[in-house]
Amino acid sequence: MSKTLQSVRGMHDLLPDQSPRWQRVESLLRRVASAYGYQEIRMPIVEETALFKRSIGEVTDIVEKEMYTFEDRNGDSLTLRPEGTAGCVRACLEHGLIHNQIRRLWYIGPMFRHERPQKGRYRQFHQFGVESFGIATPDVDAELILMGARLWRELGLVDVHLEINTLGSAAARLAYREVLIAYLESHRHRLDEDALRRLHSNPLRILDSKNPDMQDLIEGAPRLMDHLDEESLADFAMLRATLDAAGIPYRVNPRLVRGLDYYCKTVFEWVTTHLGAQGTVCAGGRYDGLVEQLGGRATPAAGFAIGLERIVALLEQQAPVEAPEADVYVLTAAPGADIAGLCLAERLRGETPLRVMVNCGGGGLKAQFKRADRSGARLALILGEDEIREGRVTLKALREELPQESVPTGEVIGAVMRRLAP
Ligand code: ATP
Ligand code: MG
């Protein structure tokens, strides 16, 4: 017996009843990004493994255990992208997009991480990412945050809170690193396996640990904030002043370090309490060192990525209306009505923005009305025997108590628009 095939664990189909919500989110993201002057870039889903190792960092969750890496037929090591920033920088360098110029870019698409699947955490998930290159000042950090705030507002999401922190310059981080290592060394016996492994390779990441047994230790650690350089502190103050002026509430979270190696200075997350443990819907920050690290000229950069599954889940909770599949449903119950119905629907689609569904496949009027109801359409157009004989169409409201109306075929578009115009 053949086994029924299923989708790969942690990788999900997106079914037709969910797609209206996805489409709404995606079109809003596109519109808002372009309202801030950001342009779309599309990168391949597969990149050389070395790109992610060099950018994300060897000692990170992603590179250590989450990448889908495979050998190509010619022996090259390739990886399904776990995030978009690395590929975006690679593409910009390859095509000279950020050479002595400012670039504002966005992208959308699937990302892949081999994590334990759970609510809000999948092996194939989708991100909308935004990157800005060539601007070193914190005004662009603020711009990115303002864009996020606008997105939540326009999507109608509430309870999405902003957390910010600054990681300082690379030099300040290096100095702080030594202080932190000394502190952690002195409490070595309380470190878990992950922390021990990272103690010298990536000690800041230990602060990000979710192990409850280590929370006291983390609380008591020296603070990066107390070891920062002047410039980072001034930039952070400027960012805070801008957010205050723009009326964007935030919380400074000194424990926010972000999982990826390439961040410096401003980092931020948008978090909600409505999605359980997977509450971060957007994460970003500044990564001034990455372009140079990948072989380009030193270029300041900042960006963020939104986890779309989590946004859609929030929308489902906060705005659970079902989107109709059609505005108009055409019923065809007479010889020749099927052809007349298809032609009528073509005219409607050509001359109005309405979504028109034709009852294909026959069936009695009762069955057709049931389908019309299920489609969510507000208006039925009926082509029965009388209508076909007399060259007329009957209009019947499906969601309101309104009298039926019969009009000559030539006047049907005007009649439909009168009924459905807002
Ligand atoms: P976490 O700490 O939750 O693992 P992360 O730091 O790995 O998050 P980022 O790499 O910053 O996450 O990704 C940006 C956003 O992408 C996250 O805030 C989240 O919304 C989303 N995201 C990350 N990993 C997943 C996943 N496996 N499934 C669904 N969404 C994800
Ligand atoms: Mg992660």
Short mmCIF file of C-alpha atoms and ligand atoms in Angstrom, two decimals:
data_model
loop_
_atom_site.label_atom_id
_atom_site.label_comp_id
_atom_site.label_asym_id
_atom_site.label_seq_id
_atom_site.Cartn_x
_atom_site.Cartn_y
_atom_site.Cartn_z
CA MET A 1 0.00 0.00 0.00
CA SER A 2 1.31 3.43 -0.80
CA LYS A 3 1.73 5.82 2.12
CA THR A 4 -0.15 9.11 1.92
CA LEU A 5 2.32 11.91 1.38
CA GLN A 6 2.32 14.85 3.74
CA SER A 7 4.05 18.20 3.93
CA VAL A 8 7.41 18.25 5.70
CA ARG A 9 7.21 18.74 9.48
CA GLY A 10 7.16 22.43 10.36
CA MET A 11 6.40 23.47 6.75
CA HIS A 12 2.80 24.37 6.09
CA ASP A 13 0.40 24.81 3.23
CA LEU A 14 -1.38 28.10 3.19
CA LEU A 15 -5.00 27.27 2.45
CA PRO A 16 -7.48 29.37 0.46
CA ASP A 17 -9.44 30.42 3.54
CA GLN A 18 -6.26 31.95 5.02
CA SER A 19 -4.98 33.64 1.89
CA PRO A 20 -7.20 36.74 2.01
CA ARG A 21 -5.63 37.67 5.33
CA TRP A 22 -2.10 37.05 3.98
CA GLN A 23 -2.85 39.07 0.89
CA ARG A 24 -4.12 41.95 2.99
CA VAL A 25 -0.97 41.93 5.12
CA GLU A 26 1.34 41.65 2.12
CA SER A 27 -0.27 44.43 0.14
CA LEU A 28 -0.24 46.72 3.16
CA LEU A 29 3.47 45.99 3.76
CA ARG A 30 4.28 46.79 0.14
CA ARG A 31 2.28 50.00 0.21
CA VAL A 32 3.77 51.25 3.48
CA ALA A 33 7.36 50.36 2.50
CA SER A 34 6.96 52.30 -0.71
CA ALA A 35 5.42 55.22 1.21
CA TYR A 36 8.81 55.49 2.98
CA GLY A 37 10.76 55.31 -0.28
CA TYR A 38 11.90 51.69 0.04
CA GLN A 39 12.29 49.57 -3.11
CA GLU A 40 11.76 45.85 -3.52
CA ILE A 41 14.64 43.42 -4.01
CA ARG A 42 14.23 39.67 -4.61
CA MET A 43 17.09 37.35 -3.76
CA PRO A 44 17.42 33.60 -4.35
CA ILE A 45 16.25 31.29 -1.59
CA VAL A 46 19.50 29.32 -1.76
CA GLU A 47 22.91 30.85 -1.06
CA GLU A 48 26.39 29.57 -0.41
CA THR A 49 26.68 28.28 3.14
CA ALA A 50 29.75 30.48 3.72
CA LEU A 51 27.61 33.62 3.37
CA PHE A 52 25.57 32.78 6.46
CA LYS A 53 28.54 31.54 8.46
CA ARG A 54 30.42 34.75 7.80
CA SER A 55 27.51 37.10 8.44
CA ILE A 56 25.28 35.58 11.11
CA GLY A 57 28.25 34.21 13.05
CA GLU A 58 29.52 30.70 13.73
CA VAL A 59 28.41 30.67 17.36
CA THR A 60 24.72 31.49 16.95
CA ASP A 61 21.61 29.30 17.18
CA ILE A 62 21.03 29.68 13.48
CA VAL A 63 24.47 28.62 12.25
CA GLU A 64 25.09 26.06 14.99
CA LYS A 65 21.89 24.09 14.67
CA GLU A 66 19.15 25.60 12.53
CA MET A 67 20.42 25.75 8.95
CA TYR A 68 19.19 23.55 6.13
CA THR A 69 22.53 22.87 4.50
CA PHE A 70 23.15 20.44 1.66
CA GLU A 71 25.79 19.52 -0.84
CA ASP A 72 25.11 20.56 -4.41
CA ARG A 73 25.85 18.10 -7.23
CA ASN A 74 29.22 19.71 -7.80
CA GLY A 75 30.18 19.49 -4.14
CA ASP A 76 29.43 23.12 -3.17
CA SER A 77 27.86 23.60 0.22
CA LEU A 78 24.54 25.45 -0.14
CA THR A 79 21.99 26.57 2.45
CA LEU A 80 18.29 27.48 2.36
CA ARG A 81 18.29 31.05 3.63
CA PRO A 82 17.48 31.31 7.35
CA GLU A 83 17.04 35.10 7.08
CA GLY A 84 17.23 37.80 4.44
CA THR A 85 19.84 40.35 5.51
CA ALA A 86 22.90 38.33 4.50
CA GLY A 87 21.57 37.62 1.01
CA CYS A 88 20.47 41.22 0.61
CA VAL A 89 23.96 42.52 1.44
CA ARG A 90 25.51 39.93 -0.86
CA ALA A 91 23.24 41.02 -3.72
CA CYS A 92 23.95 44.71 -3.07
CA LEU A 93 27.70 44.10 -3.19
CA GLU A 94 27.48 41.89 -6.25
CA HIS A 95 25.54 44.52 -8.19
CA GLY A 96 27.17 47.66 -6.81
CA LEU A 97 23.93 48.90 -5.27
CA ILE A 98 25.46 50.42 -2.15
CA HIS A 99 28.72 51.78 -3.45
CA ASN A 100 28.87 55.39 -2.19
CA GLN A 101 25.13 55.69 -2.20
CA ILE A 102 22.13 55.42 0.01
CA ARG A 103 19.74 52.50 -0.60
CA ARG A 104 16.47 51.67 1.04
CA LEU A 105 15.27 48.14 0.25
CA TRP A 106 12.62 45.62 1.27
CA TYR A 107 11.97 41.97 0.53
CA ILE A 108 9.42 39.33 1.38
CA GLY A 109 9.56 35.57 1.25
CA PRO A 110 10.11 32.21 2.91
CA MET A 111 12.97 31.53 5.35
CA PHE A 112 14.06 28.13 6.67
CA ARG A 113 15.28 27.13 10.11
CA HIS A 114 15.48 23.66 11.59
CA GLU A 115 13.85 24.46 14.93
CA ARG A 116 11.44 22.51 17.08
CA PRO A 117 8.07 23.33 15.51
CA GLN A 118 5.51 24.89 17.86
CA LYS A 119 2.91 27.65 17.73
CA GLY A 120 4.57 30.68 16.10
CA ARG A 121 7.75 28.75 15.29
CA TYR A 122 8.05 26.84 12.04
CA ARG A 123 10.73 25.37 9.82
CA GLN A 124 9.51 27.29 6.80
CA PHE A 125 8.23 30.71 7.79
CA HIS A 126 7.91 34.06 6.07
CA GLN A 127 9.58 37.35 6.72
CA PHE A 128 9.08 40.85 5.45
CA GLY A 129 12.45 42.58 5.78
CA VAL A 130 13.58 46.16 5.35
CA GLU A 131 17.20 47.33 5.06
CA SER A 132 18.68 50.78 4.77
CA PHE A 133 22.30 51.24 3.64
CA GLY A 134 24.61 54.25 3.78
CA ILE A 135 23.04 56.20 6.65
CA ALA A 136 24.99 56.26 9.91
CA THR A 137 22.74 58.54 11.95
CA PRO A 138 19.98 57.38 14.30
CA ASP A 139 17.31 59.23 12.33
CA VAL A 140 17.09 56.20 10.07
CA ASP A 141 16.79 53.90 13.12
CA ALA A 142 13.81 56.05 14.10
CA GLU A 143 12.42 55.89 10.57
CA LEU A 144 12.45 52.08 10.71
CA ILE A 145 10.63 52.13 14.04
CA LEU A 146 8.09 54.65 12.76
CA MET A 147 7.43 52.37 9.81
CA GLY A 148 6.74 49.48 12.19
CA ALA A 149 4.37 51.60 14.27
CA ARG A 150 2.52 52.64 11.13
CA LEU A 151 2.20 49.01 10.02
CA TRP A 152 0.61 47.91 13.30
CA ARG A 153 -1.72 50.91 13.23
CA GLU A 154 -2.84 50.35 9.65
CA LEU A 155 -3.27 46.62 10.20
CA GLY A 156 -5.45 47.42 13.21
CA LEU A 157 -3.18 45.56 15.64
CA VAL A 158 -3.16 46.64 19.26
CA ASP A 159 -0.85 45.71 22.14
CA VAL A 160 2.34 45.56 20.09
CA HIS A 161 5.02 47.11 22.29
CA LEU A 162 8.42 48.48 21.41
CA GLU A 163 11.59 47.49 23.25
CA ILE A 164 14.88 49.19 22.44
CA ASN A 165 18.48 48.91 23.51
CA THR A 166 21.91 49.90 22.30
CA LEU A 167 24.81 47.51 21.96
CA GLY A 168 27.44 50.21 21.50
CA SER A 169 30.27 50.33 19.02
CA ALA A 170 32.30 47.26 18.20
CA ALA A 171 35.15 48.55 20.40
CA ALA A 172 32.88 49.19 23.38
CA ARG A 173 31.35 45.75 23.03
CA LEU A 174 34.79 44.21 22.98
CA ALA A 175 35.74 45.93 26.23
CA TYR A 176 32.43 44.97 27.85
CA ARG A 177 32.92 41.41 26.67
CA GLU A 178 35.99 41.06 28.88
CA VAL A 179 34.10 42.39 31.92
CA LEU A 180 31.22 40.03 31.23
CA ILE A 181 33.47 37.01 30.75
CA ALA A 182 35.16 37.73 34.07
CA TYR A 183 31.77 37.92 35.81
CA LEU A 184 30.51 34.72 34.20
CA GLU A 185 33.79 32.93 34.94
CA SER A 186 33.34 33.73 38.60
CA HIS A 187 29.93 31.97 38.48
CA ARG A 188 31.00 29.17 36.22
CA HIS A 189 29.24 26.45 38.21
CA ARG A 190 25.87 28.05 37.44
CA LEU A 191 26.28 28.11 33.67
CA ASP A 192 24.41 25.58 31.53
CA GLU A 193 25.96 23.67 28.68
CA ASP A 194 25.11 26.26 26.02
CA ALA A 195 26.48 29.07 28.16
CA LEU A 196 29.72 27.22 28.87
CA ARG A 197 30.24 26.67 25.20
CA ARG A 198 29.61 30.35 24.44
CA LEU A 199 31.54 31.73 27.38
CA HIS A 200 34.50 32.75 25.25
CA SER A 201 33.07 32.71 21.75
CA ASN A 202 29.85 34.69 22.21
CA PRO A 203 29.31 35.66 25.86
CA LEU A 204 26.74 38.37 25.09
CA ARG A 205 24.41 35.71 23.82
CA ILE A 206 24.36 34.16 27.28
CA LEU A 207 22.38 37.24 28.39
CA ASP A 208 19.72 36.20 25.87
CA SER A 209 19.36 32.73 27.46
CA LYS A 210 15.81 31.63 28.27
CA ASN A 211 16.99 29.07 30.87
CA PRO A 212 15.00 29.95 34.04
CA ASP A 213 17.83 28.66 36.28
CA MET A 214 20.17 31.29 34.92
CA GLN A 215 17.87 34.33 35.17
CA ASP A 216 19.28 35.51 38.56
CA LEU A 217 22.77 35.25 37.26
CA ILE A 218 21.82 37.22 34.16
CA GLU A 219 20.01 39.87 36.21
CA GLY A 220 23.15 40.40 38.29
CA ALA A 221 25.53 40.68 35.35
CA PRO A 222 27.38 43.93 34.63
CA ARG A 223 25.40 46.06 32.23
CA LEU A 224 26.51 46.85 28.74
CA MET A 225 24.81 50.25 29.19
CA ASP A 226 27.49 51.14 31.77
CA HIS A 227 30.33 50.39 29.34
CA LEU A 228 29.17 52.21 26.25
CA ASP A 229 31.09 54.66 24.08
CA GLU A 230 30.10 58.35 23.83
CA GLU A 231 28.88 58.15 20.26
CA SER A 232 26.55 55.20 20.86
CA LEU A 233 25.12 56.89 23.93
CA ALA A 234 24.53 60.13 22.01
CA ASP A 235 22.88 58.23 19.14
CA PHE A 236 20.68 56.36 21.58
CA ALA A 237 19.64 59.60 23.26
CA MET A 238 18.79 61.04 19.84
CA LEU A 239 16.72 57.99 18.97
CA ARG A 240 14.82 58.26 22.24
CA ALA A 241 14.19 61.96 21.71
CA THR A 242 12.83 61.24 18.22
CA LEU A 243 10.52 58.50 19.47
CA ASP A 244 9.30 60.80 22.26
CA ALA A 245 8.62 63.57 19.75
CA ALA A 246 6.76 61.16 17.47
CA GLY A 247 4.68 59.85 20.37
CA ILE A 248 5.92 56.27 20.12
CA PRO A 249 6.04 54.63 23.56
CA TYR A 250 8.94 52.27 24.25
CA ARG A 251 10.71 50.43 27.02
CA VAL A 252 14.50 50.36 27.27
CA ASN A 253 15.39 46.70 27.77
CA PRO A 254 19.08 46.36 28.66
CA ARG A 255 18.87 42.58 28.18
CA LEU A 256 17.90 42.90 24.54
CA VAL A 257 21.01 41.71 22.69
CA ARG A 258 19.54 39.94 19.62
CA GLY A 259 20.73 36.55 18.52
CA LEU A 260 22.81 37.49 15.52
CA ASP A 261 26.44 38.58 15.67
CA TYR A 262 26.22 41.45 13.25
CA TYR A 263 24.21 43.94 15.31
CA CYS A 264 25.72 47.08 16.91
CA LYS A 265 24.33 50.29 18.41
CA THR A 266 20.52 50.41 18.17
CA VAL A 267 18.59 47.14 18.48
CA PHE A 268 14.83 46.85 18.86
CA GLU A 269 11.97 44.40 19.01
CA TRP A 270 8.21 44.74 18.72
CA VAL A 271 6.61 42.33 21.15
CA THR A 272 3.08 41.25 21.99
CA THR A 273 1.76 39.33 24.99
CA HIS A 274 -0.98 37.74 22.88
CA LEU A 275 1.06 35.00 21.21
CA GLY A 276 2.42 33.12 24.22
CA ALA A 277 6.15 32.45 24.23
CA GLN A 278 6.60 33.43 20.58
CA GLY A 279 5.71 37.07 21.16
CA THR A 280 8.32 38.88 19.06
CA VAL A 281 6.67 39.95 15.81
CA CYS A 282 9.47 42.17 14.51
CA ALA A 283 13.16 42.45 15.30
CA GLY A 284 15.88 44.66 13.98
CA GLY A 285 18.68 47.07 14.54
CA ARG A 286 21.86 48.54 13.22
CA TYR A 287 24.61 46.43 11.64
CA ASP A 288 27.36 48.82 10.59
CA GLY A 289 30.05 46.13 10.37
CA LEU A 290 28.34 43.58 8.15
CA VAL A 291 28.98 45.01 4.70
CA GLU A 292 32.70 45.22 5.36
CA GLN A 293 32.67 41.75 6.91
CA LEU A 294 31.25 40.44 3.64
CA GLY A 295 33.94 42.08 1.57
CA GLY A 296 32.48 45.50 0.82
CA ARG A 297 33.54 48.99 1.88
CA ALA A 298 32.54 49.90 5.43
CA THR A 299 28.88 50.92 5.08
CA PRO A 300 26.50 51.83 7.87
CA ALA A 301 23.26 49.86 7.73
CA ALA A 302 20.09 49.18 9.70
CA GLY A 303 17.00 47.08 9.18
CA PHE A 304 14.31 44.86 10.61
CA ALA A 305 12.43 41.66 9.83
CA ILE A 306 8.81 40.87 10.59
CA GLY A 307 7.63 37.29 11.16
CA LEU A 308 4.50 37.14 9.02
CA GLU A 309 2.96 34.01 10.58
CA ARG A 310 2.87 35.83 13.89
CA ILE A 311 1.27 38.93 12.34
CA VAL A 312 -1.39 36.81 10.67
CA ALA A 313 -2.04 34.98 13.96
CA LEU A 314 -2.49 38.31 15.74
CA LEU A 315 -4.87 39.51 13.05
CA GLU A 316 -6.90 36.33 13.41
CA GLN A 317 -7.28 37.05 17.12
CA GLN A 318 -7.94 40.73 16.80
CA ALA A 319 -9.94 40.97 13.58
CA PRO A 320 -11.59 37.60 13.00
CA VAL A 321 -13.88 38.58 10.11
CA GLU A 322 -14.02 36.17 7.22
CA ALA A 323 -13.36 37.70 3.85
CA PRO A 324 -15.92 36.81 1.17
CA GLU A 325 -14.68 35.05 -1.96
CA ALA A 326 -16.93 37.04 -4.30
CA ASP A 327 -19.08 40.16 -4.46
CA VAL A 328 -21.48 38.86 -7.09
CA TYR A 329 -22.64 35.30 -7.76
CA VAL A 330 -24.22 34.43 -11.11
CA LEU A 331 -26.87 31.66 -11.07
CA THR A 332 -27.58 29.89 -14.35
CA ALA A 333 -30.73 27.75 -14.45
CA ALA A 334 -31.96 27.42 -18.04
CA PRO A 335 -30.68 26.03 -21.32
CA GLY A 336 -28.17 28.54 -22.67
CA ALA A 337 -27.91 30.32 -19.32
CA ASP A 338 -24.44 28.94 -18.61
CA ILE A 339 -23.03 30.64 -21.71
CA ALA A 340 -24.97 33.85 -21.04
CA GLY A 341 -23.72 33.76 -17.43
CA LEU A 342 -20.06 33.44 -18.40
CA CYS A 343 -20.40 36.31 -20.88
CA LEU A 344 -22.22 38.51 -18.37
CA ALA A 345 -19.52 37.84 -15.76
CA GLU A 346 -16.80 38.79 -18.26
CA ARG A 347 -18.50 42.13 -18.88
CA LEU A 348 -18.83 42.78 -15.18
CA ARG A 349 -15.18 41.95 -14.52
CA GLY A 350 -14.12 44.13 -17.43
CA GLU A 351 -16.11 47.18 -16.41
CA THR A 352 -16.15 47.01 -12.62
CA PRO A 353 -13.65 46.07 -9.90
CA LEU A 354 -16.09 43.46 -8.55
CA ARG A 355 -15.19 39.85 -7.89
CA VAL A 356 -17.67 37.76 -9.84
CA MET A 357 -18.22 34.03 -9.41
CA VAL A 358 -20.26 32.04 -11.94
CA ASN A 359 -22.12 28.91 -10.93
CA CYS A 360 -20.31 26.41 -13.12
CA GLY A 361 -21.33 22.76 -13.12
CA GLY A 362 -25.12 23.17 -13.24
CA GLY A 363 -27.49 22.13 -10.44
CA GLY A 364 -30.97 23.26 -9.39
CA LEU A 365 -31.68 26.80 -8.21
CA LYS A 366 -31.80 25.70 -4.58
CA ALA A 367 -28.32 24.16 -4.72
CA GLN A 368 -27.05 27.20 -6.60
CA PHE A 369 -28.38 29.58 -3.94
CA LYS A 370 -26.57 27.54 -1.31
CA ARG A 371 -23.30 27.92 -3.18
CA ALA A 372 -23.99 31.63 -3.67
CA ASP A 373 -24.50 31.99 0.07
CA ARG A 374 -21.28 30.15 0.86
CA SER A 375 -19.29 32.38 -1.49
CA GLY A 376 -20.07 35.36 0.74
CA ALA A 377 -21.37 37.37 -2.24
CA ARG A 378 -23.75 40.23 -1.46
CA LEU A 379 -25.63 40.05 -4.71
CA ALA A 380 -27.01 37.20 -6.86
CA LEU A 381 -27.66 37.61 -10.58
CA ILE A 382 -30.21 35.07 -11.75
CA LEU A 383 -30.43 33.77 -15.31
CA GLY A 384 -33.49 31.48 -15.35
CA GLU A 385 -35.82 30.50 -18.19
CA ASP A 386 -37.87 33.72 -18.09
CA GLU A 387 -34.75 35.86 -17.99
CA ILE A 388 -33.11 34.09 -20.94
CA ARG A 389 -36.32 34.31 -22.99
CA GLU A 390 -36.82 38.00 -22.25
CA GLY A 391 -33.16 39.08 -22.33
CA ARG A 392 -33.25 40.19 -18.70
CA VAL A 393 -31.37 39.52 -15.46
CA THR A 394 -32.84 39.32 -11.96
CA LEU A 395 -30.90 40.91 -9.11
CA LYS A 396 -31.40 39.51 -5.62
CA ALA A 397 -29.67 40.80 -2.48
CA LEU A 398 -28.20 37.94 -0.46
CA ARG A 399 -27.33 39.71 2.79
CA GLU A 400 -30.10 42.29 3.13
CA GLU A 401 -33.90 42.34 2.96
CA LEU A 402 -34.43 44.14 -0.35
CA PRO A 403 -36.96 43.55 -3.14
CA GLN A 404 -35.84 41.62 -6.22
CA GLU A 405 -35.32 43.66 -9.33
CA SER A 406 -35.36 42.61 -12.98
CA VAL A 407 -33.44 44.65 -15.56
CA PRO A 408 -32.68 44.27 -19.28
CA THR A 409 -29.29 42.61 -19.86
CA GLY A 410 -27.90 45.86 -21.28
CA GLU A 411 -28.57 47.72 -18.01
CA VAL A 412 -27.25 45.16 -15.63
CA ILE A 413 -23.88 46.81 -14.90
CA GLY A 414 -25.49 50.07 -13.85
CA ALA A 415 -27.99 48.20 -11.68
CA VAL A 416 -25.26 46.12 -10.00
CA MET A 417 -23.14 49.18 -9.28
CA ARG A 418 -26.15 51.01 -7.79
CA ARG A 419 -26.67 48.07 -5.42
CA LEU A 420 -23.05 47.53 -4.42
CA ALA A 421 -21.60 51.03 -4.50
CA PRO A 422 -20.55 51.89 -0.94
P1 ATP B 1 13.63 33.85 18.49
O1 ATP B 1 14.37 34.44 19.64
O2 ATP B 1 12.11 33.85 18.66
O3 ATP B 1 14.16 32.55 18.00
P2 ATP B 1 15.12 35.17 16.43
O4 ATP B 1 15.98 36.14 17.13
O5 ATP B 1 15.67 33.87 15.99
O6 ATP B 1 13.78 34.92 17.29
P3 ATP B 1 15.04 36.79 14.07
O7 ATP B 1 16.13 36.06 13.41
O8 ATP B 1 15.30 38.14 14.59
O9 ATP B 1 14.39 35.89 15.20
O10 ATP B 1 13.79 36.86 13.08
C1 ATP B 1 12.92 37.98 13.02
C2 ATP B 1 11.48 37.55 13.24
O11 ATP B 1 11.16 36.44 12.42
C3 ATP B 1 11.19 37.06 14.64
O12 ATP B 1 10.94 38.12 15.50
C4 ATP B 1 9.95 36.23 14.42
O13 ATP B 1 8.81 37.06 14.33
C5 ATP B 1 10.21 35.60 13.08
N1 ATP B 1 10.75 34.24 13.23
C6 ATP B 1 12.02 33.86 13.52
N2 ATP B 1 12.13 32.52 13.54
C7 ATP B 1 10.90 32.04 13.25
C8 ATP B 1 10.35 30.73 13.10
N3 ATP B 1 11.09 29.63 13.22
N4 ATP B 1 9.04 30.60 12.78
C9 ATP B 1 8.25 31.70 12.64
N5 ATP B 1 8.70 32.95 12.76
C10 ATP B 1 10.00 33.13 13.05
MG MG B 2 15.59 31.88 16.70
#
